[in-house]
Amino acid sequence: MNILVIGPSWIGDMMMSHSLYRTIKSQYPEAVIDVMAPDWCRSLLLRMPEVNKGLLLPFKHGELALKKRFYLGKFLQKNGLYDRAYILPNSFKSALVPFFAKIKRRIGWRGEMRYGLLNDIRVLDKSKFPLMVERYIALAYDQPVHSSNLLPKPLLWPRLKVEENEKRLLMQQFILPSDKLIIGFCPGAEFGPAKCWPYYYYALLAEQLIYEGYQVILLGAKKERKIGQAIIQTLSNTTHSHCSNLIGHTKLEEAVILISLCTAIVSNDSGLMHIAAALNCPIVALYGPSSPNFTPPLSNKTRIIHLSSHYDNIRTGNTKDGYHQSMINILPKLVYQELNTLLYSIK
């Protein structure tokens, strides 16, 4: 069976989609799975042994590009490559290429009223599938699954693997000490500071960890460089050399390897948090306006801090510096305690 997956556009969602590929392969070991997704995520797909290859989805995020999608679909149809397709995004446009390719079976949640585009259409009751990863996994089964309680257990969580020689090369490339344990910070988030723990809290935590003998590394995307700079500038002069600001200085595949080097990760709700979970790296995950009840880190080595009794689906903070008050309420002392508890529990 040859399968095409139209993959998600965000790092966290792409990581969670690995559970679908693992579940498909558990049922159909001979299935060949290709994933069509944005170029940035190919490095992640290469680390998923269930994926045969990553195909470039040549459209900008949110772009309809109807004519381009039509020709891409006809190209796939001409080559007759696929027996079925799974469409993971819920948008109308994401279902167009498999439809134009006339792939025999096109599976996905109804989403934006995609009757006709999908011919194996599932209707989602969100209350029956509280976790995003459960919604992905449910699509793997030929007959509709109507509740997460009916999914076979245990769920196959995302898992990435990094080779030891990759770790050695990155240690040398970024001049990281081999005689110290490394704690990684992922202080950014896709939609800005609303989901971020304040940089000055990260700096306070870094000071404490460096005092105890750890090396701290900061990881994130180019657009988050200012966060890393602010953390470094807040540190005392004696601790600068023990905190490596790598934000914006790594490719995604390098960030994956660097996370695998860490004794633990402290992270906002972000794509890098989900990568850390897939690497089975211990994580202290910080949640404010977003919900750990929908997209938690999928690992048993986690401590989640979420002080709010509810969550808001927002992208802007409610304080003058852009942070959300629920993140400001998480004090460094609490994060330090949870980190120590986590490290002690896995010894």
mmCIF file of C-alpha atoms in Angstrom, residues 20-326:
data_model
loop_
_atom_site.group_PDB
_atom_site.id
_atom_site.type_symbol
_atom_site.label_atom_id
_atom_site.label_comp_id
_atom_site.label_asym_id
_atom_site.label_seq_id
_atom_site.Cartn_x
_atom_site.Cartn_y
_atom_site.Cartn_z
ATOM 1 C CA LEU A 20 -0.185 8.389 12.978
ATOM 2 C CA TYR A 21 2.690 7.019 10.882
ATOM 3 C CA ARG A 22 3.724 4.638 13.650
ATOM 4 C CA THR A 23 0.140 3.425 14.043
ATOM 5 C CA ILE A 24 -0.301 2.881 10.296
ATOM 6 C CA LYS A 25 2.916 0.857 10.138
ATOM 7 C CA SER A 26 1.830 -1.232 13.120
ATOM 8 C CA GLN A 27 -1.206 -2.326 11.093
ATOM 9 C CA TYR A 28 0.384 -2.421 7.651
ATOM 10 C CA PRO A 29 4.116 -3.126 8.061
ATOM 11 C CA GLU A 30 4.670 -3.126 4.277
ATOM 12 C CA ALA A 31 2.992 0.259 3.744
ATOM 13 C CA VAL A 32 5.113 2.954 2.106
ATOM 14 C CA ILE A 33 4.376 6.376 3.620
ATOM 15 C CA ASP A 34 5.321 9.649 1.934
ATOM 16 C CA VAL A 35 4.589 12.926 3.721
ATOM 17 C CA MET A 36 3.968 16.141 1.795
ATOM 18 C CA ALA A 37 4.838 19.130 3.960
ATOM 19 C CA PRO A 38 6.748 22.441 4.002
ATOM 20 C CA ASP A 39 10.470 22.280 3.294
ATOM 21 C CA TRP A 40 11.530 23.191 6.854
ATOM 22 C CA CYS A 41 10.216 19.925 8.311
ATOM 23 C CA ARG A 42 12.083 17.497 6.063
ATOM 24 C CA SER A 43 14.829 17.169 8.651
ATOM 25 C CA LEU A 44 12.245 15.895 11.136
ATOM 26 C CA LEU A 45 10.744 13.450 8.652
ATOM 27 C CA LEU A 46 14.201 11.996 7.972
ATOM 28 C CA ARG A 47 14.363 10.953 11.629
ATOM 29 C CA MET A 48 11.068 9.071 11.432
ATOM 30 C CA PRO A 49 11.855 5.545 10.205
ATOM 31 C CA GLU A 50 8.223 4.957 9.233
ATOM 32 C CA VAL A 51 8.411 7.725 6.605
ATOM 33 C CA ASN A 52 9.754 6.738 3.190
ATOM 34 C CA LYS A 53 10.359 10.297 2.016
ATOM 35 C CA GLY A 54 9.297 13.867 2.583
ATOM 36 C CA LEU A 55 7.745 15.615 -0.412
ATOM 37 C CA LEU A 56 7.853 19.382 -0.774
ATOM 38 C CA LEU A 57 4.503 21.116 -0.398
ATOM 39 C CA PRO A 58 5.350 24.106 -2.628
ATOM 40 C CA PHE A 59 2.865 26.599 -1.237
ATOM 41 C CA LYS A 60 3.156 29.393 1.278
ATOM 42 C CA HIS A 61 1.203 29.025 4.496
ATOM 43 C CA GLY A 62 -2.384 30.125 3.839
ATOM 44 C CA GLU A 63 -1.891 30.316 0.050
ATOM 45 C CA LEU A 64 -4.740 28.840 -2.025
ATOM 46 C CA ALA A 65 -2.739 28.552 -5.289
ATOM 47 C CA LEU A 66 -5.576 26.606 -6.893
ATOM 48 C CA LYS A 67 -3.884 26.227 -10.286
ATOM 49 C CA LYS A 68 -0.624 24.980 -8.746
ATOM 50 C CA ARG A 69 -2.474 22.485 -6.581
ATOM 51 C CA PHE A 70 -4.363 21.244 -9.633
ATOM 52 C CA TYR A 71 -1.176 20.614 -11.628
ATOM 53 C CA LEU A 72 0.542 18.966 -8.655
ATOM 54 C CA GLY A 73 -2.448 16.669 -8.225
ATOM 55 C CA LYS A 74 -2.451 15.781 -11.922
ATOM 56 C CA PHE A 75 1.259 15.012 -11.756
ATOM 57 C CA LEU A 76 0.620 12.563 -8.924
ATOM 58 C CA GLN A 77 -2.314 11.055 -10.799
ATOM 59 C CA LYS A 78 -0.230 10.567 -13.938
ATOM 60 C CA ASN A 79 2.396 8.660 -11.993
ATOM 61 C CA GLY A 80 -0.255 6.634 -10.128
ATOM 62 C CA LEU A 81 1.781 6.565 -6.954
ATOM 63 C CA TYR A 82 -0.759 6.373 -4.146
ATOM 64 C CA ASP A 83 -3.586 4.108 -3.036
ATOM 65 C CA ARG A 84 -4.798 6.298 -0.199
ATOM 66 C CA ALA A 85 -4.215 9.720 1.345
ATOM 67 C CA TYR A 86 -4.517 11.070 4.868
ATOM 68 C CA ILE A 87 -5.170 14.805 5.109
ATOM 69 C CA LEU A 88 -4.190 16.083 8.550
ATOM 70 C CA PRO A 89 -4.876 19.843 8.361
ATOM 71 C CA ASN A 90 -8.561 20.720 8.576
ATOM 72 C CA SER A 91 -8.507 23.336 5.827
ATOM 73 C CA PHE A 92 -10.352 23.078 2.507
ATOM 74 C CA LYS A 93 -7.218 23.760 0.460
ATOM 75 C CA SER A 94 -5.194 20.998 2.142
ATOM 76 C CA ALA A 95 -7.543 18.391 0.632
ATOM 77 C CA LEU A 96 -7.251 19.657 -2.944
ATOM 78 C CA VAL A 97 -4.061 17.888 -4.112
ATOM 79 C CA PRO A 98 -5.242 14.353 -3.194
ATOM 80 C CA PHE A 99 -8.621 15.165 -4.789
ATOM 81 C CA PHE A 100 -7.052 16.380 -8.034
ATOM 82 C CA ALA A 101 -4.767 13.332 -7.976
ATOM 83 C CA LYS A 102 -7.878 11.123 -7.784
ATOM 84 C CA ILE A 103 -6.329 9.066 -5.032
ATOM 85 C CA LYS A 104 -8.809 6.259 -4.470
ATOM 86 C CA ARG A 105 -9.298 6.715 -0.719
ATOM 87 C CA ARG A 106 -8.963 10.158 0.874
ATOM 88 C CA ILE A 107 -9.238 10.146 4.657
ATOM 89 C CA GLY A 108 -9.575 13.051 7.095
ATOM 90 C CA TRP A 109 -11.747 14.909 9.544
ATOM 91 C CA ARG A 110 -14.564 16.925 8.003
ATOM 92 C CA GLY A 111 -12.934 20.267 8.855
ATOM 93 C CA GLU A 112 -13.999 23.075 6.525
ATOM 94 C CA MET A 113 -16.934 21.182 4.995
ATOM 95 C CA ARG A 114 -14.797 18.983 2.742
ATOM 96 C CA TYR A 115 -17.557 16.740 1.434
ATOM 97 C CA GLY A 116 -16.532 15.498 -1.994
ATOM 98 C CA LEU A 117 -12.874 16.323 -1.522
ATOM 99 C CA LEU A 118 -12.674 13.548 1.080
ATOM 100 C CA ASN A 119 -14.446 10.264 0.422
ATOM 101 C CA ASP A 120 -13.678 8.721 3.817
ATOM 102 C CA ILE A 121 -14.785 11.628 5.939
ATOM 103 C CA ARG A 122 -14.781 11.468 9.727
ATOM 104 C CA VAL A 123 -16.880 13.782 11.908
ATOM 105 C CA LEU A 124 -14.992 14.927 14.983
ATOM 106 C CA ASP A 125 -16.562 15.162 18.419
ATOM 107 C CA LYS A 126 -13.863 17.171 20.164
ATOM 108 C CA SER A 127 -15.038 16.107 23.596
ATOM 109 C CA LYS A 128 -14.407 12.457 22.659
ATOM 110 C CA PHE A 129 -10.855 13.178 21.477
ATOM 111 C CA PRO A 130 -9.424 15.765 23.881
ATOM 112 C CA LEU A 131 -5.814 15.341 22.670
ATOM 113 C CA MET A 132 -4.641 16.368 19.219
ATOM 114 C CA VAL A 133 -2.487 13.258 18.975
ATOM 115 C CA GLU A 134 -5.580 11.086 19.541
ATOM 116 C CA ARG A 135 -7.268 12.782 16.586
ATOM 117 C CA TYR A 136 -4.331 11.921 14.352
ATOM 118 C CA ILE A 137 -4.127 8.324 15.558
ATOM 119 C CA ALA A 138 -7.875 7.753 15.089
ATOM 120 C CA LEU A 139 -7.503 8.349 11.340
ATOM 121 C CA ALA A 140 -5.192 5.334 11.036
ATOM 122 C CA TYR A 141 -8.021 2.829 11.445
ATOM 123 C CA ASP A 142 -10.109 1.686 8.484
ATOM 124 C CA GLN A 143 -13.325 1.898 10.474
ATOM 125 C CA PRO A 144 -14.177 5.181 12.246
ATOM 126 C CA VAL A 145 -13.228 5.298 15.920
ATOM 127 C CA HIS A 146 -15.759 7.323 17.879
ATOM 128 C CA SER A 147 -13.876 7.919 21.127
ATOM 129 C CA SER A 148 -10.295 8.019 22.359
ATOM 130 C CA ASN A 149 -11.281 5.349 24.897
ATOM 131 C CA LEU A 150 -11.626 2.920 21.979
ATOM 132 C CA LEU A 151 -8.111 3.492 20.658
ATOM 133 C CA PRO A 152 -5.749 0.547 21.266
ATOM 134 C CA LYS A 153 -3.373 1.197 24.148
ATOM 135 C CA PRO A 154 -0.664 2.135 24.655
ATOM 136 C CA LEU A 155 -0.703 4.955 22.130
ATOM 137 C CA LEU A 156 2.392 5.066 19.959
ATOM 138 C CA TRP A 157 3.954 8.386 20.865
ATOM 139 C CA PRO A 158 6.403 10.235 18.607
ATOM 140 C CA ARG A 159 10.004 9.090 18.906
ATOM 141 C CA LEU A 160 13.112 10.541 17.262
ATOM 142 C CA LYS A 161 16.592 9.063 17.309
ATOM 143 C CA VAL A 162 19.972 10.794 17.254
ATOM 144 C CA GLU A 163 23.246 8.976 16.647
ATOM 145 C CA GLU A 164 26.201 9.319 19.025
ATOM 146 C CA ASN A 165 28.521 10.572 16.280
ATOM 147 C CA GLU A 166 26.060 13.408 15.570
ATOM 148 C CA LYS A 167 26.222 14.431 19.202
ATOM 149 C CA ARG A 168 30.033 14.456 19.237
ATOM 150 C CA LEU A 169 30.205 16.628 16.120
ATOM 151 C CA LEU A 170 27.752 19.191 17.509
ATOM 152 C CA MET A 171 29.568 19.333 20.842
ATOM 153 C CA GLN A 172 32.705 20.306 18.944
ATOM 154 C CA GLN A 173 30.963 22.654 16.521
ATOM 155 C CA PHE A 174 29.321 24.723 19.261
ATOM 156 C CA ILE A 175 32.235 24.381 21.704
ATOM 157 C CA LEU A 176 30.191 22.831 24.494
ATOM 158 C CA PRO A 177 32.029 21.484 27.542
ATOM 159 C CA SER A 178 32.166 17.702 27.813
ATOM 160 C CA ASP A 179 32.638 17.768 31.590
ATOM 161 C CA LYS A 180 29.343 19.482 32.455
ATOM 162 C CA LEU A 181 25.707 18.484 32.359
ATOM 163 C CA ILE A 182 23.677 20.650 29.998
ATOM 164 C CA ILE A 183 20.267 22.181 30.676
ATOM 165 C CA GLY A 184 18.497 23.523 27.594
ATOM 166 C CA PHE A 185 16.099 26.477 27.593
ATOM 167 C CA CYS A 186 13.558 26.961 24.790
ATOM 168 C CA PRO A 187 12.307 30.469 25.649
ATOM 169 C CA GLY A 188 10.440 31.302 22.426
ATOM 170 C CA ALA A 189 7.048 30.415 20.985
ATOM 171 C CA GLU A 190 5.572 30.589 17.491
ATOM 172 C CA PHE A 191 3.166 33.459 18.075
ATOM 173 C CA GLY A 192 5.224 35.731 20.273
ATOM 174 C CA PRO A 193 5.452 36.499 23.996
ATOM 175 C CA ALA A 194 1.905 35.537 25.054
ATOM 176 C CA LYS A 195 2.963 31.885 25.501
ATOM 177 C CA CYS A 196 6.452 32.752 26.754
ATOM 178 C CA TRP A 197 7.855 32.697 30.261
ATOM 179 C CA PRO A 198 9.537 36.088 30.855
ATOM 180 C CA TYR A 199 13.174 36.329 29.792
ATOM 181 C CA TYR A 200 14.189 37.705 33.200
ATOM 182 C CA TYR A 201 12.801 34.564 34.861
ATOM 183 C CA TYR A 202 14.852 32.409 32.498
ATOM 184 C CA ALA A 203 17.917 34.465 33.454
ATOM 185 C CA LEU A 204 17.292 33.936 37.174
ATOM 186 C CA LEU A 205 16.912 30.201 36.674
ATOM 187 C CA ALA A 206 20.077 30.104 34.550
ATOM 188 C CA GLU A 207 22.047 31.886 37.280
ATOM 189 C CA GLN A 208 20.990 29.257 39.826
ATOM 190 C CA LEU A 209 21.787 26.318 37.552
ATOM 191 C CA ILE A 210 25.160 27.726 36.522
ATOM 192 C CA TYR A 211 26.002 28.273 40.188
ATOM 193 C CA GLU A 212 25.341 24.547 40.716
ATOM 194 C CA GLY A 213 27.723 23.594 37.905
ATOM 195 C CA TYR A 214 25.459 23.182 34.886
ATOM 196 C CA GLN A 215 26.036 24.546 31.398
ATOM 197 C CA VAL A 216 22.938 26.281 29.990
ATOM 198 C CA ILE A 217 22.146 26.509 26.285
ATOM 199 C CA LEU A 218 19.433 28.651 24.696
ATOM 200 C CA LEU A 219 17.657 27.270 21.630
ATOM 201 C CA GLY A 220 15.167 28.805 19.241
ATOM 202 C CA ALA A 221 14.459 30.319 15.840
ATOM 203 C CA LYS A 222 16.023 33.394 14.212
ATOM 204 C CA LYS A 223 13.039 35.588 15.020
ATOM 205 C CA GLU A 224 13.561 34.799 18.737
ATOM 206 C CA ARG A 225 17.144 36.109 18.866
ATOM 207 C CA LYS A 226 16.165 39.136 20.956
ATOM 208 C CA ILE A 227 14.918 36.826 23.709
ATOM 209 C CA GLY A 228 18.288 35.108 23.903
ATOM 210 C CA GLN A 229 20.120 38.420 23.891
ATOM 211 C CA ALA A 230 17.904 39.723 26.701
ATOM 212 C CA ILE A 231 18.606 36.629 28.815
ATOM 213 C CA ILE A 232 22.370 36.955 28.305
ATOM 214 C CA GLN A 233 22.334 40.667 29.103
ATOM 215 C CA THR A 234 20.478 39.984 32.345
ATOM 216 C CA LEU A 235 23.060 37.458 33.559
ATOM 217 C CA SER A 236 25.918 38.537 35.799
ATOM 218 C CA ASN A 237 29.345 38.858 34.185
ATOM 219 C CA THR A 238 30.642 35.746 35.930
ATOM 220 C CA THR A 239 27.974 33.492 34.418
ATOM 221 C CA HIS A 240 28.032 34.644 30.750
ATOM 222 C CA SER A 241 30.560 32.049 29.676
ATOM 223 C CA HIS A 242 28.417 29.234 31.069
ATOM 224 C CA CYS A 243 25.315 30.155 29.048
ATOM 225 C CA SER A 244 25.526 29.560 25.290
ATOM 226 C CA ASN A 245 23.049 31.608 23.293
ATOM 227 C CA LEU A 246 22.414 29.471 20.203
ATOM 228 C CA ILE A 247 19.041 31.015 19.360
ATOM 229 C CA GLY A 248 18.942 31.720 15.645
ATOM 230 C CA HIS A 249 22.346 30.118 15.094
ATOM 231 C CA THR A 250 21.210 26.544 14.428
ATOM 232 C CA LYS A 251 19.284 24.742 11.759
ATOM 233 C CA LEU A 252 16.319 22.709 12.945
ATOM 234 C CA GLU A 253 18.219 19.425 12.572
ATOM 235 C CA GLU A 254 21.031 20.866 14.715
ATOM 236 C CA ALA A 255 18.547 21.944 17.373
ATOM 237 C CA VAL A 256 17.246 18.364 17.479
ATOM 238 C CA ILE A 257 20.749 17.026 18.141
ATOM 239 C CA LEU A 258 21.489 19.701 20.747
ATOM 240 C CA ILE A 259 18.292 18.871 22.627
ATOM 241 C CA SER A 260 19.371 15.224 22.685
ATOM 242 C CA LEU A 261 22.557 16.337 24.483
ATOM 243 C CA CYS A 262 20.624 17.939 27.318
ATOM 244 C CA THR A 263 20.107 16.471 30.763
ATOM 245 C CA ALA A 264 16.780 18.322 30.800
ATOM 246 C CA ILE A 265 14.839 21.000 28.942
ATOM 247 C CA VAL A 266 12.870 23.936 30.315
ATOM 248 C CA SER A 267 10.450 25.122 27.661
ATOM 249 C CA ASN A 268 7.366 27.106 26.859
ATOM 250 C CA ASP A 269 4.572 25.345 24.974
ATOM 251 C CA SER A 270 6.418 25.225 21.642
ATOM 252 C CA GLY A 271 7.542 23.028 18.793
ATOM 253 C CA LEU A 272 10.923 22.446 20.426
ATOM 254 C CA MET A 273 9.124 21.158 23.516
ATOM 255 C CA HIS A 274 7.471 18.465 21.372
ATOM 256 C CA ILE A 275 10.822 17.592 19.811
ATOM 257 C CA ALA A 276 12.304 17.187 23.301
ATOM 258 C CA ALA A 277 9.432 14.871 24.221
ATOM 259 C CA ALA A 278 10.034 12.765 21.091
ATOM 260 C CA LEU A 279 13.692 12.475 22.111
ATOM 261 C CA ASN A 280 12.548 11.307 25.570
ATOM 262 C CA CYS A 281 14.468 14.186 27.125
ATOM 263 C CA PRO A 282 13.223 15.236 30.592
ATOM 264 C CA ILE A 283 11.101 18.390 30.278
ATOM 265 C CA VAL A 284 9.693 21.053 32.546
ATOM 266 C CA ALA A 285 6.904 22.455 30.349
ATOM 267 C CA LEU A 286 5.477 25.900 31.110
ATOM 268 C CA TYR A 287 1.888 26.607 30.099
ATOM 269 C CA GLY A 288 -0.051 29.836 30.442
ATOM 270 C CA PRO A 289 -2.894 30.710 28.061
ATOM 271 C CA SER A 290 -2.523 27.461 26.084
ATOM 272 C CA SER A 291 -3.719 24.114 27.364
ATOM 273 C CA PRO A 292 -1.690 21.033 28.347
ATOM 274 C CA ASN A 293 -4.963 19.137 28.082
ATOM 275 C CA PHE A 294 -4.810 19.428 24.263
ATOM 276 C CA THR A 295 -1.140 19.382 23.271
ATOM 277 C CA PRO A 296 0.941 18.125 26.209
ATOM 278 C CA PRO A 297 4.504 16.874 25.765
ATOM 279 C CA LEU A 298 4.122 13.181 24.918
ATOM 280 C CA SER A 299 6.611 11.685 27.327
ATOM 281 C CA ASN A 300 6.636 10.165 30.784
ATOM 282 C CA LYS A 301 9.616 12.332 31.739
ATOM 283 C CA THR A 302 7.744 15.600 32.141
ATOM 284 C CA ARG A 303 6.657 18.053 34.787
ATOM 285 C CA ILE A 304 3.945 20.412 33.562
ATOM 286 C CA ILE A 305 3.386 23.746 35.274
ATOM 287 C CA HIS A 306 0.031 25.333 34.491
ATOM 288 C CA LEU A 307 -1.361 27.616 37.181
ATOM 289 C CA SER A 308 -4.476 28.766 35.305
ATOM 290 C CA SER A 309 -7.765 27.031 35.898
ATOM 291 C CA HIS A 310 -8.726 27.641 32.241
ATOM 292 C CA TYR A 311 -7.062 28.520 28.967
ATOM 293 C CA ASP A 312 -7.527 31.157 26.283
ATOM 294 C CA ASN A 313 -6.895 30.578 22.597
ATOM 295 C CA ILE A 314 -5.039 33.876 22.227
ATOM 296 C CA ARG A 315 -1.888 35.132 20.556
ATOM 297 C CA THR A 316 -1.400 38.367 22.474
ATOM 298 C CA GLY A 317 -0.460 38.920 26.093
ATOM 299 C CA ASN A 318 -2.386 40.973 28.609
ATOM 300 C CA THR A 319 0.541 42.921 30.087
ATOM 301 C CA LYS A 320 2.404 45.907 28.645
ATOM 302 C CA ASP A 321 5.488 43.846 27.761
ATOM 303 C CA GLY A 322 3.405 41.298 25.834
ATOM 304 C CA TYR A 323 3.522 38.461 28.355
ATOM 305 C CA HIS A 324 0.421 36.782 29.670
ATOM 306 C CA GLN A 325 -0.156 37.162 33.393
ATOM 307 C CA SER A 326 -0.539 33.416 33.775
#
